[in-house]
Short mmCIF file of C-alpha atoms and ligand atoms in Angstrom, two decimals:
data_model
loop_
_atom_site.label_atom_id
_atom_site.label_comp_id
_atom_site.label_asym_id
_atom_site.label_seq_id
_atom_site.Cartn_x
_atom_site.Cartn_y
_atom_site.Cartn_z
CA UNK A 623 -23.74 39.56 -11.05
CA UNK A 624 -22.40 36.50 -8.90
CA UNK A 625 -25.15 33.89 -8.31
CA UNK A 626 -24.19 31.98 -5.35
CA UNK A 627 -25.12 28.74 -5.14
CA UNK A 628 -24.69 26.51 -2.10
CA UNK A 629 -22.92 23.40 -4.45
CA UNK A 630 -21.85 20.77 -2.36
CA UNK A 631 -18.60 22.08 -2.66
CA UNK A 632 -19.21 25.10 -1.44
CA UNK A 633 -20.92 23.30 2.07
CA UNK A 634 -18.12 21.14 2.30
CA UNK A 635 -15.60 23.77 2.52
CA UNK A 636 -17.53 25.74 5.36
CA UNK A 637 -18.61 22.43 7.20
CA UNK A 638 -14.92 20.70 7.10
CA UNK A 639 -12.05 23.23 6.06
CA UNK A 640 -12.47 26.66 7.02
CA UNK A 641 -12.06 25.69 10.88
CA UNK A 642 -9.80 22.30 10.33
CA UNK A 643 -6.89 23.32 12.12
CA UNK A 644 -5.85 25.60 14.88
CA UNK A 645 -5.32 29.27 13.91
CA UNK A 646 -1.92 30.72 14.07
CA UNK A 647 -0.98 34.58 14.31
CA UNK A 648 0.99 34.68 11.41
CA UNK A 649 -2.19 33.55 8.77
CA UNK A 650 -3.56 37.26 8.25
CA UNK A 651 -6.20 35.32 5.95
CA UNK A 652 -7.39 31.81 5.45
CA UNK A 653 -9.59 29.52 3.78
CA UNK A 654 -12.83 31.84 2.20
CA UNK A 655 -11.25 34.48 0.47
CA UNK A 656 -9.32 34.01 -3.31
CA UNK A 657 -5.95 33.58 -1.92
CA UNK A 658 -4.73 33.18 1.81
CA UNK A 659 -2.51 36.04 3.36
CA UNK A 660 0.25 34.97 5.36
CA UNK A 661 2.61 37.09 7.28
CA UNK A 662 6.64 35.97 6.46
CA UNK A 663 9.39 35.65 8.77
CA UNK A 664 11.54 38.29 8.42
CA UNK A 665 14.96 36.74 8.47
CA UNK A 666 13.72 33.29 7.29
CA UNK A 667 13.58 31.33 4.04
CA UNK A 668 10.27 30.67 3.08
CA UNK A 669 10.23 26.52 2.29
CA UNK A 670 8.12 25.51 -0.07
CA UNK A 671 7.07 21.98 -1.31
CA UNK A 672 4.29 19.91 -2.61
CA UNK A 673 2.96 16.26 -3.25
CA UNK A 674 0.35 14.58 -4.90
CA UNK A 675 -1.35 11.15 -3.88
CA UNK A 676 -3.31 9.31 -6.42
CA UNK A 677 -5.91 6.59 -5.92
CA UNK A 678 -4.40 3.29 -7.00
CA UNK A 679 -1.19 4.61 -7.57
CA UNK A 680 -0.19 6.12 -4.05
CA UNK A 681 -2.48 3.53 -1.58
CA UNK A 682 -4.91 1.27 -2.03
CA UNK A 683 -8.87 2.27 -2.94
CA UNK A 684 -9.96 1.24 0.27
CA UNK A 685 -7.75 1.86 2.72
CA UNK A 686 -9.03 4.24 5.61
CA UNK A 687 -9.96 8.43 5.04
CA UNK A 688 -8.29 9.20 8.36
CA UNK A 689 -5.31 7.59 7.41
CA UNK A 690 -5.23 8.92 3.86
CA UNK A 691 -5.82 12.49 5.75
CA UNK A 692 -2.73 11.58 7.55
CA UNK A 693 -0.62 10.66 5.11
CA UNK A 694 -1.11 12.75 2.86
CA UNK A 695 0.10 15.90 5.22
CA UNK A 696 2.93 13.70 6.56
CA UNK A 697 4.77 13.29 3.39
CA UNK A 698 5.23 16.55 2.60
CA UNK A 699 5.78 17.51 6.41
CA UNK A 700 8.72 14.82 5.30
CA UNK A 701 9.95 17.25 2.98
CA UNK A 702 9.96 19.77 4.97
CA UNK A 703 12.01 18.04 8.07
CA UNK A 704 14.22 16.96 5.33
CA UNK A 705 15.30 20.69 4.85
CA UNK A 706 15.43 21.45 8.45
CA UNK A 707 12.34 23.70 8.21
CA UNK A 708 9.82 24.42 10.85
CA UNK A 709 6.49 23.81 9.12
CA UNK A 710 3.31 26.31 9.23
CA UNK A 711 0.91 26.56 6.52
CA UNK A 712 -0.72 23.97 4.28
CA UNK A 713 -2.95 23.91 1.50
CA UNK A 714 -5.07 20.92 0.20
CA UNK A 715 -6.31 19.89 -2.95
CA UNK A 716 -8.83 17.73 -2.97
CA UNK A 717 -9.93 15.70 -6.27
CA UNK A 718 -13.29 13.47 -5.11
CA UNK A 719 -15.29 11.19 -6.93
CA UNK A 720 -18.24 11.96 -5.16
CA UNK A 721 -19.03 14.50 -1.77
CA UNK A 722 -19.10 11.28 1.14
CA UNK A 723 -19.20 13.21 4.13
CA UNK A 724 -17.82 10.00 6.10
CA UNK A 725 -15.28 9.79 4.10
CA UNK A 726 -14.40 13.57 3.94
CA UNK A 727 -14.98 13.66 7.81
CA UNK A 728 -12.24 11.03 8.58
CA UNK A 729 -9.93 12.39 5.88
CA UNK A 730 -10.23 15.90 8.07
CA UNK A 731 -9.55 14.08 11.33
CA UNK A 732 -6.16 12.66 9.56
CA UNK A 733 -5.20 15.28 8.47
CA UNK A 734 -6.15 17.72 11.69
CA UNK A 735 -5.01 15.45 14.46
CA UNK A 736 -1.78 15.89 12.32
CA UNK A 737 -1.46 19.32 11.80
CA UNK A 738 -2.56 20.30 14.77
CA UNK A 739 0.72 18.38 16.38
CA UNK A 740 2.83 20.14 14.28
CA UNK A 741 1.32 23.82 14.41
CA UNK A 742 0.19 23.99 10.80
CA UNK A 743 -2.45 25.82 9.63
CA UNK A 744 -4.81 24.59 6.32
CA UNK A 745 -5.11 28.20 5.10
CA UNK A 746 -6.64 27.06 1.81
CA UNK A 747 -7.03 24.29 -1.21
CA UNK A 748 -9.41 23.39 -4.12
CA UNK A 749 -12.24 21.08 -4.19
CA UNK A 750 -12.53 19.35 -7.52
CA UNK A 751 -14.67 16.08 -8.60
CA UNK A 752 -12.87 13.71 -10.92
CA UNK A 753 -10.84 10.23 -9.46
CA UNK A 754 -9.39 10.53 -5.85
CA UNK A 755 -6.42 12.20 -5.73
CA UNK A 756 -5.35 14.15 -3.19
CA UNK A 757 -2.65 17.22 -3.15
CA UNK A 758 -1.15 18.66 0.00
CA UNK A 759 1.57 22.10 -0.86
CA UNK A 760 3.37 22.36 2.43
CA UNK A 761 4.83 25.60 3.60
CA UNK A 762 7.44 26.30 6.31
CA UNK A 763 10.26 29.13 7.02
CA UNK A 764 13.68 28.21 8.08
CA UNK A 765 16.84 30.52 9.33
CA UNK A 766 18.82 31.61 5.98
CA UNK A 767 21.43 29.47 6.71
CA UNK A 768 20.36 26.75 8.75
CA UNK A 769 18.64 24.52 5.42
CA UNK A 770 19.69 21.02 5.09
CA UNK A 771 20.46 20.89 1.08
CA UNK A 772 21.27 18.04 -0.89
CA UNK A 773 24.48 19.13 -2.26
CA UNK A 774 26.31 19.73 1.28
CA UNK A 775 27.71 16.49 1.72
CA UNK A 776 31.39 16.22 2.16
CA UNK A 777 33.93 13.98 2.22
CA UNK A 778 35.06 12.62 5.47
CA UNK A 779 31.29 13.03 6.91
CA UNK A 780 29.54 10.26 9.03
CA UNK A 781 25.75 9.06 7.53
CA UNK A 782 23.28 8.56 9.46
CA UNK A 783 19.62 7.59 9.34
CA UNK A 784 16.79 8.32 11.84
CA UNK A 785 14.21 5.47 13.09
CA UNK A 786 14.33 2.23 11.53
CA UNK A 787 14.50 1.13 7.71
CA UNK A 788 12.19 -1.20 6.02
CA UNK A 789 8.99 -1.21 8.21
CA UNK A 790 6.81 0.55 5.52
CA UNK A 791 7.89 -1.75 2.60
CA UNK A 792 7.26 -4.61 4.92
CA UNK A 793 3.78 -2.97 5.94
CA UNK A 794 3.18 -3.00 1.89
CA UNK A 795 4.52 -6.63 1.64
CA UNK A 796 1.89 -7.54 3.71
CA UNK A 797 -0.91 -5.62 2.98
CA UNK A 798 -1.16 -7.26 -0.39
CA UNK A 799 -0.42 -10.90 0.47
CA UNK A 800 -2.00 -11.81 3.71
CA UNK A 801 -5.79 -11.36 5.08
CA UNK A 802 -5.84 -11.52 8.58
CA UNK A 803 -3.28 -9.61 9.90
CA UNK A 804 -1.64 -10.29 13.60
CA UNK A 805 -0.96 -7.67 15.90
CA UNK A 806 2.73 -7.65 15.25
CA UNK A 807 1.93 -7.55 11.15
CA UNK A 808 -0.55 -4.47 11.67
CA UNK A 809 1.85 -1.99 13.37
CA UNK A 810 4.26 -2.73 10.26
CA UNK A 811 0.68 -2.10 8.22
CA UNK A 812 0.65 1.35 10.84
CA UNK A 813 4.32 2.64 9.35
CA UNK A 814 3.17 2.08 5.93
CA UNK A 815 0.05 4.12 6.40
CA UNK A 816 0.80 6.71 9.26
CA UNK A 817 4.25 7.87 8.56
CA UNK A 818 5.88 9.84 11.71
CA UNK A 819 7.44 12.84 10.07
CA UNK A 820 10.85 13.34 11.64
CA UNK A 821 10.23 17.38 11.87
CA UNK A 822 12.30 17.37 15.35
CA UNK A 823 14.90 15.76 14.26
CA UNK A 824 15.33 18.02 11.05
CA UNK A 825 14.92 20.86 13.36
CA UNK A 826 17.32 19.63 15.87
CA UNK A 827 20.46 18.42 14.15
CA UNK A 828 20.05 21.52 11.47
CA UNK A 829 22.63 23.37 12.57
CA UNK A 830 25.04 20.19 12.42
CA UNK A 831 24.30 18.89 9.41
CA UNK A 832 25.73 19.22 6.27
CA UNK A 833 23.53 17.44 3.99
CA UNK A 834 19.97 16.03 4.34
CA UNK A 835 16.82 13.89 2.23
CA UNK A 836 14.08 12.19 3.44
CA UNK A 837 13.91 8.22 2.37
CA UNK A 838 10.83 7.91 0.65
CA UNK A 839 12.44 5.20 -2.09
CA UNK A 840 15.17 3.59 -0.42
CA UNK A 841 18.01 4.46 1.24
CA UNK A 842 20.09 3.21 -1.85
CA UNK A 843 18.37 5.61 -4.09
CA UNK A 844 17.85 8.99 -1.77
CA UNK A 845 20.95 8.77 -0.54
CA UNK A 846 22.25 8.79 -3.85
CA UNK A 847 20.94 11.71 -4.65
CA UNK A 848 22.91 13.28 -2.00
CA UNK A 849 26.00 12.21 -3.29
CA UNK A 850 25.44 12.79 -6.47
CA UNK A 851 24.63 16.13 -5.97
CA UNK A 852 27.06 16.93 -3.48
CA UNK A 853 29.50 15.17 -6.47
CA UNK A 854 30.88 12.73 -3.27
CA UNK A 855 30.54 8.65 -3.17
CA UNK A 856 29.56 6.36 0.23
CA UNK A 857 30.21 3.65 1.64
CA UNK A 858 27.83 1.78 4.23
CA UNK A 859 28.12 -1.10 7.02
CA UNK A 860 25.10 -3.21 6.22
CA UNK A 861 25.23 -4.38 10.12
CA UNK A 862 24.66 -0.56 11.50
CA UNK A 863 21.25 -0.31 9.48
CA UNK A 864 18.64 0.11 12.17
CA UNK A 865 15.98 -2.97 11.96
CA UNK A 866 12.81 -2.79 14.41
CA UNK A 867 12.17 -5.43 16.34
CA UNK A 868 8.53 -5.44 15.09
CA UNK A 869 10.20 -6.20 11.58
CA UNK A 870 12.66 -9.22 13.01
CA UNK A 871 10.33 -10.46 14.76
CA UNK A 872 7.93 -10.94 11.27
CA UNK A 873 11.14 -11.88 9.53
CA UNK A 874 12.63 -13.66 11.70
CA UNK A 875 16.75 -13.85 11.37
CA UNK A 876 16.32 -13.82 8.05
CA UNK A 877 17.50 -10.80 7.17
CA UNK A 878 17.50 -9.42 3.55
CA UNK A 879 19.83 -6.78 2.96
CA UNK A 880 18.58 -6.05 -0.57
CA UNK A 881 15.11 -5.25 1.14
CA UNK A 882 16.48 -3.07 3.47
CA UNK A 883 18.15 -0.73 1.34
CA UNK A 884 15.73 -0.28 -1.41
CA UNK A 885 12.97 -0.39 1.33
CA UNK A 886 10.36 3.00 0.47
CA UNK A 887 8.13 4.93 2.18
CA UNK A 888 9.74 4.43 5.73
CA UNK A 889 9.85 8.81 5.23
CA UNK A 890 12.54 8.86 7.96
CA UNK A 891 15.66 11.13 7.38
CA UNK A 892 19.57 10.31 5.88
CA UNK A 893 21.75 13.34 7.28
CA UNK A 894 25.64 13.71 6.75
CA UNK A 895 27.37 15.57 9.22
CA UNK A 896 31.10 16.04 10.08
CA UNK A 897 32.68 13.34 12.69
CA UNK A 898 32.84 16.29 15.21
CA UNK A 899 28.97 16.18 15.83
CA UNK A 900 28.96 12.49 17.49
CA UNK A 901 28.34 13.33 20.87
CA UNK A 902 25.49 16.12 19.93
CA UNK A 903 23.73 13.63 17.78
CA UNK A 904 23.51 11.02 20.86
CA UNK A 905 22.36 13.84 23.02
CA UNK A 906 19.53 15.05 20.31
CA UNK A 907 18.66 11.15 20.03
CA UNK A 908 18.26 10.60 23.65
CA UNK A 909 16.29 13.76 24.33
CA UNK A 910 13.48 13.10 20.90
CA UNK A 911 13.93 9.15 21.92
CA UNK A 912 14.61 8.72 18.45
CA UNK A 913 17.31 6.31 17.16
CA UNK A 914 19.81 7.94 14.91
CA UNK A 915 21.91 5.15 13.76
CA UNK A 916 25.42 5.63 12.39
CA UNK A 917 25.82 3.40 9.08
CA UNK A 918 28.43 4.67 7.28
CA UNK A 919 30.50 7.33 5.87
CA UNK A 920 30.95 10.21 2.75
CA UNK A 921 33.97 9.33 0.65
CA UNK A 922 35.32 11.30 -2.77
CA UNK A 923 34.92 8.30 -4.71
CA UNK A 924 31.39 8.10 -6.32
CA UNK A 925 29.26 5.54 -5.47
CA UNK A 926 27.58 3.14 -2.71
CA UNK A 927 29.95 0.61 -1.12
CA UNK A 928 28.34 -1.39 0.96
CA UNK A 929 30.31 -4.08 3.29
CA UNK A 930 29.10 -7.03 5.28
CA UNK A 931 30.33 -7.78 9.17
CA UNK A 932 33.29 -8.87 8.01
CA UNK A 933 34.07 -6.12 6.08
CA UNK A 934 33.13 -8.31 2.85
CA UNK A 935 31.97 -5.94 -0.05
CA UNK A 936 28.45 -6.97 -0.50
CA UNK A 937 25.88 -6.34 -3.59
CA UNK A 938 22.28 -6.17 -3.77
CA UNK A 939 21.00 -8.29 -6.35
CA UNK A 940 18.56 -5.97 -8.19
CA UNK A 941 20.64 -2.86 -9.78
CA UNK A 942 18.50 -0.28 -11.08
CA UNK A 943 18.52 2.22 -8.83
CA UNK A 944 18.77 5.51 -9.59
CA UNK A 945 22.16 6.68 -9.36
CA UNK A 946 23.25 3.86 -7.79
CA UNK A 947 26.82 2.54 -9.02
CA UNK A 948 29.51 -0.14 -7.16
CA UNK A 949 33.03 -0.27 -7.40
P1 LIG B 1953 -11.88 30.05 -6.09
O1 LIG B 1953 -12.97 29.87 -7.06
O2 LIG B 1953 -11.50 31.47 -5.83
O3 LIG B 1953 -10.70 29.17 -6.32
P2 LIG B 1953 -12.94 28.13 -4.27
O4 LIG B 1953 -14.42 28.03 -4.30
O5 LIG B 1953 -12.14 27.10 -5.00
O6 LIG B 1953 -12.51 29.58 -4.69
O7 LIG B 1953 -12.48 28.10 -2.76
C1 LIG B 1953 -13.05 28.99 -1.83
C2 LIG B 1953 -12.15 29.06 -0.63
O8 LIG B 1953 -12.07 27.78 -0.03
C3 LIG B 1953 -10.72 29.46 -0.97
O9 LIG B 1953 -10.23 30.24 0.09
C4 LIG B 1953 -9.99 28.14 -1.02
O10 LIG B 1953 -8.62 28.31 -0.68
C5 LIG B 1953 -10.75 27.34 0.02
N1 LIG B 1953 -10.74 25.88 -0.26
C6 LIG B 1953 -11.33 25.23 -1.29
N2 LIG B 1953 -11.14 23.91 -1.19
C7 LIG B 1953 -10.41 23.70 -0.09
C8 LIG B 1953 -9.86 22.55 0.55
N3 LIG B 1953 -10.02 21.31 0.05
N4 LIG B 1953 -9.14 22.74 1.68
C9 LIG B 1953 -8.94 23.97 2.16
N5 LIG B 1953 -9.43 25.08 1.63
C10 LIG B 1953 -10.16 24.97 0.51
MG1 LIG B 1954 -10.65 27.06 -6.44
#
């Protein structure tokens, strides 16, 4: 026989998950059973992807729950804009020192206020004690042959990135050297810790693109998988990155190229698609109010090129990047 005993796991789960999110049709079963029961798409690919945040590794100890509850959920919603996929189900893994019910509240309203935006349901998770960690699978269904792969890239393609490029890394940058932060400095501190997960975009150019990743550690080095993997080279006009004026105006005109392109955690998305698509890219940029800059183009020899305003090949300092080779 089963002796049930109400373990503060067990409350927590009833008090903060099994309600957490809005319901959607297609979750036959959620959170209290041994396994969740969702209903597939028929003629869709079922997109499937997970990521793990630890304590010290991932963010700082004491950074806020809510925004950790955030987070969390909008990297691997990343993952899934990355592939073009519409997003619906999560699950949630949930490593905890101790039960703090403040902290597990705001962690829920992260995470919720999240979700909820993008229709995804929490249909189920693990509650474990040990150090923080916390693990977010991701589930979403795209058309069969609308995903946004890696290996699509090809030759003669423009690149272009979404948003703006070094915000996060800047956010980071700060977060460990100053104390008082200005108003300016915090909303850099805002793209480090609140990611905006660029499912729209994903969604909208899926059908034009041929190849797509989501920048988590540097454009340098996620774009290089995409060429490696497509078996293609780049090369890049430094001038055409996007830079936010939040960031110029904390860095004045001093511009760093090297920090720009091996900027992470900005989670906003590198697509190739073929010249062709210019105009419907400006028209999906004006109608999400998204920038979608143009910075280079897909060439058969391997390898970043990157060239100044004058056309002046230029080098970042630090190699080491993954896959990262100049000619
Ligand atoms: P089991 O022993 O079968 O794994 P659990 O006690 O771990 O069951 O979980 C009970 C139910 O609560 C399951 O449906 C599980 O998916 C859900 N659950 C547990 N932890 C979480 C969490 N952190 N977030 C969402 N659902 C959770
Ligand atoms: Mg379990």
């Amino acid at each position: 026989m089963k002796i049930k005993k109400e373990t503060p796991e067990f409350a927590l789960i009833n008090q903060y998950f099994k309600q957490l999110t809005n319901p959607r049709q297609d979750v036959v079963l959620g959170v209290g059973d041994d396994a969740a029961l969702l209903q597939v798409q028929e003629e869709s690919l079922l997109v499937v992807s997970v990521d793990t945040m630890v304590s010290g590794v991932h963010f700082f100890e004491d950074v806020s729950a809510e925004a950790l509850g955030h987070k969390a959920l909008a990297v691997n919603l990343s993952d899934m804009a990355a592939m073009g996929a519409e997003p619906s189900w999560a699950t949630l893994a949930l490593t905890l020192p101790e039960v703090d019910e403040q902290w597990v509240a705001g962690f829920c309203r992260g995470f919720a206020e999240l979700a909820n935006r993008f229709n995804v349901s929490l249909v189920g998770g693990d509650t474990t004690r040990g150090p923080l960690s916390l693990t977010v699978q991701i589930h979403g269904m795209v058309a069969k042959d609308q995903a946004m792969r890696r290996d699509g890239a090809q030759v003669g393609d423009d690149i272009y990135v979404t948003g703006t490029l070094g915000d996060a890394a800047m956010g980071l940058r700060l977060l460990e050297s100053t104390q008082a932060l200005t108003a300016a400095q915090q909303k850099l501190v805002d793209r480090l810790e609140r990611p905006h997960p660029r499912v729209e975009a994903g969604i909208a150019l899926r059908h034009l693109a041929h190849s797509a990743i989501d920048l988590s550690d540097g454009l340098l080095a996620d774009l290089g998988h995409i060429l490696t993997q497509s078996g293609v080279g780049a090369s890049l006009q430094l001038e055409q990155l996007p830079v936010s004026a939040k960031l110029r105006a904390v860095m004045g005109d001093d511009l760093d190229w090297s920090r720009l392109v091996s900027a992470g955690d900005d989670y906003e998305l590198c697509l190739t698609l073929p010249a062709a698509g210019r105009e419907a890219v400006s028209a999906v940029a004006r109608q999400l109010s998204l920038p979608i800059s143009r910075i280079g183009s897909v060439e058969a020899e391997p390898g970043i090129r990157c060239f100044d305003k004058q056309g002046a090949a230029w080098h970042p300092p630090q190699l080491g990047f993954d896959h990262f080779r100049t000619s």
